[in-house]
Amino acid sequence: MCGTTGDGGDHPSGSVSVDSVDDLTYIRQFRERLGLEGIIDVHTHFMPERVMRKVWAYFDSAGPLTGRPWPIAYREDEQVRLKTLRDFGVRAFTSLVYPHKPEMAAWLNDWAADFAARTPDCLHTATFYPEPSAGNYVRKAIDAGARIFKVHIQVGAFHPADPLLDPVWAAISDAEIPVLIHCGSGPAPGQFTGPGPTAELLHRFPRLRLIVAHMGGPDYTEFLDLAERYPRTYLDTTMSFTDFSEAEVPFPIADLPRLRTLGNRILFGSDFPNIPYSYAHALYALDRLDLGDDWLRAACHDNAADLFGM
Ligand SMILES: [Zn+2]
């Protein structure tokens, strides 16, 4: 089953096998078995060309950061990447952008609004950074129809409860717009990653619809605790349960039953195109958890459809 192969054993380090025919076949059969007309992928990256190239350069040099190569499986032109997702049967996805410095977010938001306008199956995405102008441009993004925000705590290197973000969280909480937050300490920890700072944020804004990226890995247990405490908190499956992630910090077997209990708050995400294995493998990684077809349908489509009112 080549399409479901991760980065394990068969390939020399630094290479990756993505057999596009097997990829398509596996995903089609997966959807047919579940009776899913489409998949909703809450965690995909589309961004301005030169920013994407910088992200790819970062992963190309990821060896020293993560201790192992990170070959990008879907390094293609934007239009090819869009076609690939559509061929997989992905009916809705995001364009997660995130700033690493001040005075960048508003520009990214303009780009993402334009991208969503010309890409009807992309959920209009926006972002922010702790800076005095954040309240204004976030309100502007909400008024313009943003349906999801993204923040990256390790790349941005800020505390999610930074006082400069008070007006931002208040506005987003009132508007009930989901925020996908990369707050876990993988693949590299930051000063403000891990469950503590996010718990502080939720303590102050308990009605936020946070989507914790990567299931909060590697601190899976602590982020499941948070999701249990805050009923509007979601977890995205991005990269979790794959051979690539399991080789580093495996998801705790003892926590598997909690995935079933929280089954209406698990959202499929892929990190497409920046993944070091095939898209089919990300779905296979969920399938092999053996949580059942109802659970898979909810995770790969229904939960996100409810959350985004689709
Ligand atoms: Zn990502």
CSV table of C-alpha atoms and ligand atoms in Angstrom, one decimal:
chain,number,residue,atom,x,y,z
A,1,MET,CA,0.0,0.0,0.0
A,2,CYS,CA,2.4,2.6,-1.3
A,3,GLY,CA,0.0,5.5,-0.9
A,4,THR,CA,-0.2,5.0,2.8
A,5,THR,CA,3.5,4.8,3.3
A,6,GLY,CA,5.1,7.2,5.7
A,7,ASP,CA,8.7,8.1,5.8
A,8,GLY,CA,9.6,4.8,7.5
A,9,GLY,CA,12.2,2.2,6.6
A,10,ASP,CA,12.0,1.7,2.8
A,11,HIS,CA,13.4,5.0,1.7
A,12,PRO,CA,16.9,6.5,2.1
A,13,SER,CA,16.7,9.4,4.5
A,14,GLY,CA,15.8,12.6,2.8
A,15,SER,CA,13.6,11.0,0.1
A,16,VAL,CA,9.9,10.4,0.3
A,17,SER,CA,7.6,8.2,-1.7
A,18,VAL,CA,4.4,9.8,-2.8
A,19,ASP,CA,2.8,7.6,-5.4
A,20,SER,CA,0.0,9.8,-6.7
A,21,VAL,CA,-2.0,7.0,-8.3
A,22,ASP,CA,-2.1,5.1,-5.0
A,23,ASP,CA,-2.7,8.3,-3.1
A,24,LEU,CA,-5.8,8.9,-5.2
A,25,THR,CA,-7.0,5.4,-5.1
A,26,TYR,CA,-6.7,5.1,-1.3
A,27,ILE,CA,-8.5,8.3,-0.7
A,28,ARG,CA,-11.3,7.5,-3.1
A,29,GLN,CA,-11.9,4.1,-1.5
A,30,PHE,CA,-11.7,5.7,2.0
A,31,ARG,CA,-14.4,8.2,1.0
A,32,GLU,CA,-16.5,5.6,-0.7
A,33,ARG,CA,-16.4,3.3,2.3
A,34,LEU,CA,-17.5,6.1,4.6
A,35,GLY,CA,-20.0,7.5,2.2
A,36,LEU,CA,-18.3,10.8,2.3
A,37,GLU,CA,-18.8,13.0,-0.7
A,38,GLY,CA,-16.1,15.3,0.5
A,39,ILE,CA,-13.4,15.8,3.1
A,40,ILE,CA,-13.0,19.1,5.1
A,41,ASP,CA,-9.3,19.8,5.9
A,42,VAL,CA,-9.1,22.6,8.5
A,43,HIS,CA,-5.3,22.8,8.3
A,44,THR,CA,-3.8,23.6,5.0
A,45,HIS,CA,-1.3,26.3,4.0
A,46,PHE,CA,-1.7,28.6,1.1
A,47,MET,CA,0.2,31.9,1.3
A,48,PRO,CA,1.9,34.5,-0.8
A,49,GLU,CA,4.5,32.8,-3.1
A,50,ARG,CA,7.6,34.3,-1.5
A,51,VAL,CA,6.4,33.5,2.0
A,52,MET,CA,5.7,29.9,1.0
A,53,ARG,CA,9.2,29.7,-0.5
A,54,LYS,CA,10.7,30.9,2.8
A,55,VAL,CA,8.6,28.3,4.7
A,56,TRP,CA,9.9,25.6,2.3
A,57,ALA,CA,13.5,26.8,2.8
A,58,TYR,CA,12.9,26.5,6.6
A,59,PHE,CA,11.8,22.9,6.3
A,60,ASP,CA,14.7,22.1,3.9
A,61,SER,CA,17.0,23.1,6.7
A,62,ALA,CA,14.8,21.5,9.4
A,63,GLY,CA,17.4,18.9,10.2
A,64,PRO,CA,19.1,20.9,12.9
A,65,LEU,CA,15.7,22.0,14.3
A,66,THR,CA,13.9,18.7,14.4
A,67,GLY,CA,16.8,16.3,14.2
A,68,ARG,CA,15.6,14.7,10.9
A,69,PRO,CA,14.9,15.6,7.3
A,70,TRP,CA,11.5,17.1,6.4
A,71,PRO,CA,11.0,16.7,2.6
A,72,ILE,CA,7.9,18.6,1.4
A,73,ALA,CA,5.7,16.1,-0.4
A,74,TYR,CA,3.6,18.6,-2.4
A,75,ARG,CA,6.0,21.3,-3.5
A,76,GLU,CA,4.1,22.4,-6.5
A,77,ASP,CA,2.7,25.6,-8.0
A,78,GLU,CA,-0.4,27.0,-6.3
A,79,GLN,CA,-2.8,25.9,-9.1
A,80,VAL,CA,-1.4,22.4,-9.1
A,81,ARG,CA,-1.8,22.2,-5.3
A,82,LEU,CA,-5.4,23.3,-5.5
A,83,LYS,CA,-6.1,20.7,-8.2
A,84,THR,CA,-4.4,18.1,-6.0
A,85,LEU,CA,-6.7,18.8,-3.0
A,86,ARG,CA,-9.8,18.9,-5.2
A,87,ASP,CA,-8.8,15.6,-6.8
A,88,PHE,CA,-8.5,14.1,-3.3
A,89,GLY,CA,-12.2,15.1,-2.8
A,90,VAL,CA,-11.4,17.9,-0.3
A,91,ARG,CA,-14.5,20.1,-0.5
A,92,ALA,CA,-13.3,22.8,1.9
A,93,PHE,CA,-9.9,23.8,3.3
A,94,THR,CA,-8.0,26.8,4.8
A,95,SER,CA,-5.2,29.1,3.8
A,96,LEU,CA,-3.3,29.3,7.1
A,97,VAL,CA,-1.0,32.3,7.2
A,98,TYR,CA,0.9,33.5,10.2
A,99,PRO,CA,3.3,36.4,10.9
A,100,HIS,CA,6.7,36.0,12.6
A,101,LYS,CA,7.1,39.7,13.2
A,102,PRO,CA,5.1,43.0,13.6
A,103,GLU,CA,3.5,44.8,10.7
A,104,MET,CA,3.0,41.6,8.6
A,105,ALA,CA,-0.4,40.3,9.7
A,106,ALA,CA,-2.5,43.0,8.0
A,107,TRP,CA,-0.7,42.4,4.7
A,108,LEU,CA,-1.2,38.6,5.0
A,109,ASN,CA,-4.9,39.2,5.8
A,110,ASP,CA,-5.3,41.2,2.6
A,111,TRP,CA,-3.7,38.4,0.6
A,112,ALA,CA,-5.8,35.7,2.3
A,113,ALA,CA,-9.0,37.7,1.6
A,114,ASP,CA,-8.1,37.9,-2.0
A,115,PHE,CA,-7.2,34.2,-2.2
A,116,ALA,CA,-10.5,33.2,-0.6
A,117,ALA,CA,-12.4,35.5,-3.1
A,118,ARG,CA,-10.8,33.7,-6.0
A,119,THR,CA,-10.9,30.2,-4.4
A,120,PRO,CA,-14.5,29.5,-3.4
A,121,ASP,CA,-13.7,26.2,-1.6
A,122,CYS,CA,-11.1,28.0,0.7
A,123,LEU,CA,-12.4,29.2,4.0
A,124,HIS,CA,-11.5,32.9,4.3
A,125,THR,CA,-8.6,32.9,6.8
A,126,ALA,CA,-6.9,35.7,8.8
A,127,THR,CA,-4.2,36.1,11.4
A,128,PHE,CA,-2.8,38.5,14.0
A,129,TYR,CA,0.2,39.4,16.0
A,130,PRO,CA,0.5,41.3,19.4
A,131,GLU,CA,0.8,44.8,18.2
A,132,PRO,CA,-1.2,48.0,18.8
A,133,SER,CA,-2.9,47.8,15.4
A,134,ALA,CA,-4.1,44.2,15.9
A,135,GLY,CA,-7.6,45.1,17.3
A,136,ASN,CA,-8.3,47.2,14.2
A,137,TYR,CA,-7.2,44.9,11.5
A,138,VAL,CA,-8.8,41.9,13.2
A,139,ARG,CA,-12.1,43.8,13.3
A,140,LYS,CA,-11.6,44.6,9.6
A,141,ALA,CA,-11.0,40.9,8.8
A,142,ILE,CA,-14.2,39.9,10.8
A,143,ASP,CA,-16.2,42.5,8.9
A,144,ALA,CA,-14.7,41.3,5.6
A,145,GLY,CA,-16.0,37.8,6.4
A,146,ALA,CA,-13.1,35.9,7.9
A,147,ARG,CA,-14.3,32.4,9.0
A,148,ILE,CA,-11.1,31.2,10.7
A,149,PHE,CA,-8.1,32.8,12.3
A,150,LYS,CA,-4.7,31.2,12.7
A,151,VAL,CA,-1.9,31.9,15.2
A,152,HIS,CA,1.4,30.2,15.6
A,153,ILE,CA,2.8,30.6,19.1
A,154,GLN,CA,6.3,29.1,18.4
A,155,VAL,CA,6.9,31.0,15.1
A,156,GLY,CA,5.4,34.3,16.5
A,157,ALA,CA,7.2,33.8,19.8
A,158,PHE,CA,4.5,35.6,21.9
A,159,HIS,CA,2.3,34.7,24.8
A,160,PRO,CA,-1.2,34.0,23.6
A,161,ALA,CA,-2.6,36.1,26.5
A,162,ASP,CA,-0.4,39.1,25.7
A,163,PRO,CA,-2.4,42.2,26.8
A,164,LEU,CA,-2.0,43.7,23.3
A,165,LEU,CA,-4.3,40.9,22.2
A,166,ASP,CA,-7.1,41.6,24.6
A,167,PRO,CA,-9.2,43.5,22.1
A,168,VAL,CA,-8.5,40.7,19.5
A,169,TRP,CA,-9.6,37.8,21.7
A,170,ALA,CA,-12.7,39.8,22.9
A,171,ALA,CA,-13.8,40.6,19.3
A,172,ILE,CA,-13.2,37.0,18.0
A,173,SER,CA,-14.9,35.5,21.1
A,174,ASP,CA,-18.0,37.7,20.5
A,175,ALA,CA,-18.0,36.9,16.8
A,176,GLU,CA,-17.7,33.2,17.6
A,177,ILE,CA,-15.1,32.6,14.9
A,178,PRO,CA,-12.8,29.6,15.3
A,179,VAL,CA,-9.1,30.2,15.9
A,180,LEU,CA,-6.7,27.5,14.9
A,181,ILE,CA,-3.8,27.9,17.3
A,182,HIS,CA,-0.4,26.1,16.9
A,183,CYS,CA,0.4,26.2,20.6
A,184,GLY,CA,2.0,22.8,21.2
A,185,SER,CA,5.7,22.3,21.5
A,186,GLY,CA,6.2,20.3,18.4
A,187,PRO,CA,8.1,20.1,16.1
A,188,ALA,CA,10.2,22.6,18.2
A,189,PRO,CA,9.3,24.2,21.5
A,190,GLY,CA,9.1,27.9,22.1
A,191,GLN,CA,9.1,30.1,25.1
A,192,PHE,CA,5.3,30.2,25.2
A,193,THR,CA,4.3,26.8,23.7
A,194,GLY,CA,2.8,24.0,25.7
A,195,PRO,CA,-0.5,23.8,27.7
A,196,GLY,CA,0.3,26.5,30.3
A,197,PRO,CA,0.0,29.7,28.3
A,198,THR,CA,-3.1,28.4,26.3
A,199,ALA,CA,-4.8,27.4,29.6
A,200,GLU,CA,-4.2,31.0,30.8
A,201,LEU,CA,-5.9,32.3,27.6
A,202,LEU,CA,-8.9,30.0,28.0
A,203,HIS,CA,-9.2,31.0,31.6
A,204,ARG,CA,-9.6,34.6,30.5
A,205,PHE,CA,-11.7,33.9,27.4
A,206,PRO,CA,-13.5,30.6,28.1
A,207,ARG,CA,-16.0,31.0,25.2
A,208,LEU,CA,-13.3,31.0,22.5
A,209,ARG,CA,-13.7,28.4,19.8
A,210,LEU,CA,-10.0,27.3,19.8
A,211,ILE,CA,-8.8,24.6,17.5
A,212,VAL,CA,-5.6,23.2,19.0
A,213,ALA,CA,-3.4,22.3,16.1
A,214,HIS,CA,-1.6,18.9,16.0
A,215,MET,CA,-3.7,17.7,19.0
A,216,GLY,CA,-1.4,19.8,21.1
A,217,GLY,CA,1.5,17.3,20.5
A,218,PRO,CA,3.7,16.3,22.1
A,219,ASP,CA,1.6,17.3,25.2
A,220,TYR,CA,-1.4,15.3,24.0
A,221,THR,CA,-2.7,14.4,27.5
A,222,GLU,CA,-2.6,18.0,28.8
A,223,PHE,CA,-4.4,19.4,25.8
A,224,LEU,CA,-7.1,16.7,26.0
A,225,ASP,CA,-7.5,17.9,29.6
A,226,LEU,CA,-8.1,21.4,28.3
A,227,ALA,CA,-10.6,20.3,25.7
A,228,GLU,CA,-12.5,18.4,28.4
A,229,ARG,CA,-12.6,21.5,30.6
A,230,TYR,CA,-13.6,23.9,27.9
A,231,PRO,CA,-16.4,22.5,25.7
A,232,ARG,CA,-15.8,24.9,22.9
A,233,THR,CA,-12.2,23.7,22.4
A,234,TYR,CA,-11.4,21.5,19.4
A,235,LEU,CA,-8.4,19.5,18.4
A,236,ASP,CA,-7.0,19.1,14.9
A,237,THR,CA,-5.4,15.8,13.9
A,238,THR,CA,-2.7,17.4,11.8
A,239,MET,CA,0.4,15.1,11.6
A,240,SER,CA,-0.8,13.2,14.7
A,241,PHE,CA,-0.8,9.4,14.6
A,242,THR,CA,1.3,9.3,11.4
A,243,ASP,CA,4.5,7.2,11.3
A,244,PHE,CA,6.5,10.4,11.2
A,245,SER,CA,5.0,11.7,14.5
A,246,GLU,CA,4.7,8.4,16.2
A,247,ALA,CA,8.4,7.8,15.7
A,248,GLU,CA,9.1,10.8,17.8
A,249,VAL,CA,6.5,11.1,20.5
A,250,PRO,CA,3.8,8.4,20.2
A,251,PHE,CA,0.2,9.4,21.1
A,252,PRO,CA,-0.5,7.8,24.6
A,253,ILE,CA,-2.4,4.6,24.2
A,254,ALA,CA,-4.2,5.3,27.5
A,255,ASP,CA,-5.7,8.5,25.9
A,256,LEU,CA,-7.3,6.7,22.9
A,257,PRO,CA,-10.7,6.3,24.7
A,258,ARG,CA,-10.8,10.1,25.2
A,259,LEU,CA,-10.7,10.6,21.4
A,260,ARG,CA,-13.9,8.7,21.2
A,261,THR,CA,-15.5,10.8,24.1
A,262,LEU,CA,-14.4,14.0,22.4
A,263,GLY,CA,-15.4,12.6,19.0
A,264,ASN,CA,-17.5,15.6,18.1
A,265,ARG,CA,-14.5,18.0,18.6
A,266,ILE,CA,-11.8,16.3,16.6
A,267,LEU,CA,-11.2,17.9,13.2
A,268,PHE,CA,-9.1,16.4,10.4
A,269,GLY,CA,-6.2,18.5,9.3
A,270,SER,CA,-3.2,17.6,7.1
A,271,ASP,CA,-0.6,20.5,6.9
A,272,PHE,CA,-0.8,20.1,3.1
A,273,PRO,CA,1.4,20.8,1.2
A,274,ASN,CA,4.2,20.9,3.8
A,275,ILE,CA,4.1,17.2,4.9
A,276,PRO,CA,6.9,14.7,4.6
A,277,TYR,CA,4.6,11.8,3.6
A,278,SER,CA,1.5,11.3,1.4
A,279,TYR,CA,-1.9,12.8,2.1
A,280,ALA,CA,-3.3,9.3,2.0
A,281,HIS,CA,-1.1,8.4,4.9
A,282,ALA,CA,-2.6,11.2,7.1
A,283,LEU,CA,-6.1,9.6,6.5
A,284,TYR,CA,-4.8,6.1,7.0
A,285,ALA,CA,-3.2,7.2,10.3
A,286,LEU,CA,-6.7,8.0,11.5
A,287,ASP,CA,-8.3,4.9,10.0
A,288,ARG,CA,-5.9,2.6,11.9
A,289,LEU,CA,-6.9,4.1,15.2
A,290,ASP,CA,-10.0,1.8,14.9
A,291,LEU,CA,-12.4,4.3,16.4
A,292,GLY,CA,-15.0,3.4,13.9
A,293,ASP,CA,-16.6,4.8,10.7
A,294,ASP,CA,-18.9,7.2,12.6
A,295,TRP,CA,-15.9,8.7,14.3
A,296,LEU,CA,-14.0,9.0,11.0
A,297,ARG,CA,-17.0,10.7,9.3
A,298,ALA,CA,-17.3,13.2,12.1
A,299,ALA,CA,-13.6,13.9,12.1
A,300,CYS,CA,-13.1,14.1,8.4
A,301,HIS,CA,-16.2,16.1,7.6
A,302,ASP,CA,-19.2,16.5,9.9
A,303,ASN,CA,-17.6,18.2,12.8
A,304,ALA,CA,-16.1,20.9,10.6
A,305,ALA,CA,-19.3,21.2,8.6
A,306,ASP,CA,-21.1,22.0,11.8
A,307,LEU,CA,-18.5,24.3,13.2
A,308,PHE,CA,-18.3,26.4,10.0
A,309,GLY,CA,-22.0,26.2,9.2
A,310,MET,CA,-21.6,24.4,5.9
B,1,ZN,ZN,0.6,23.9,9.8
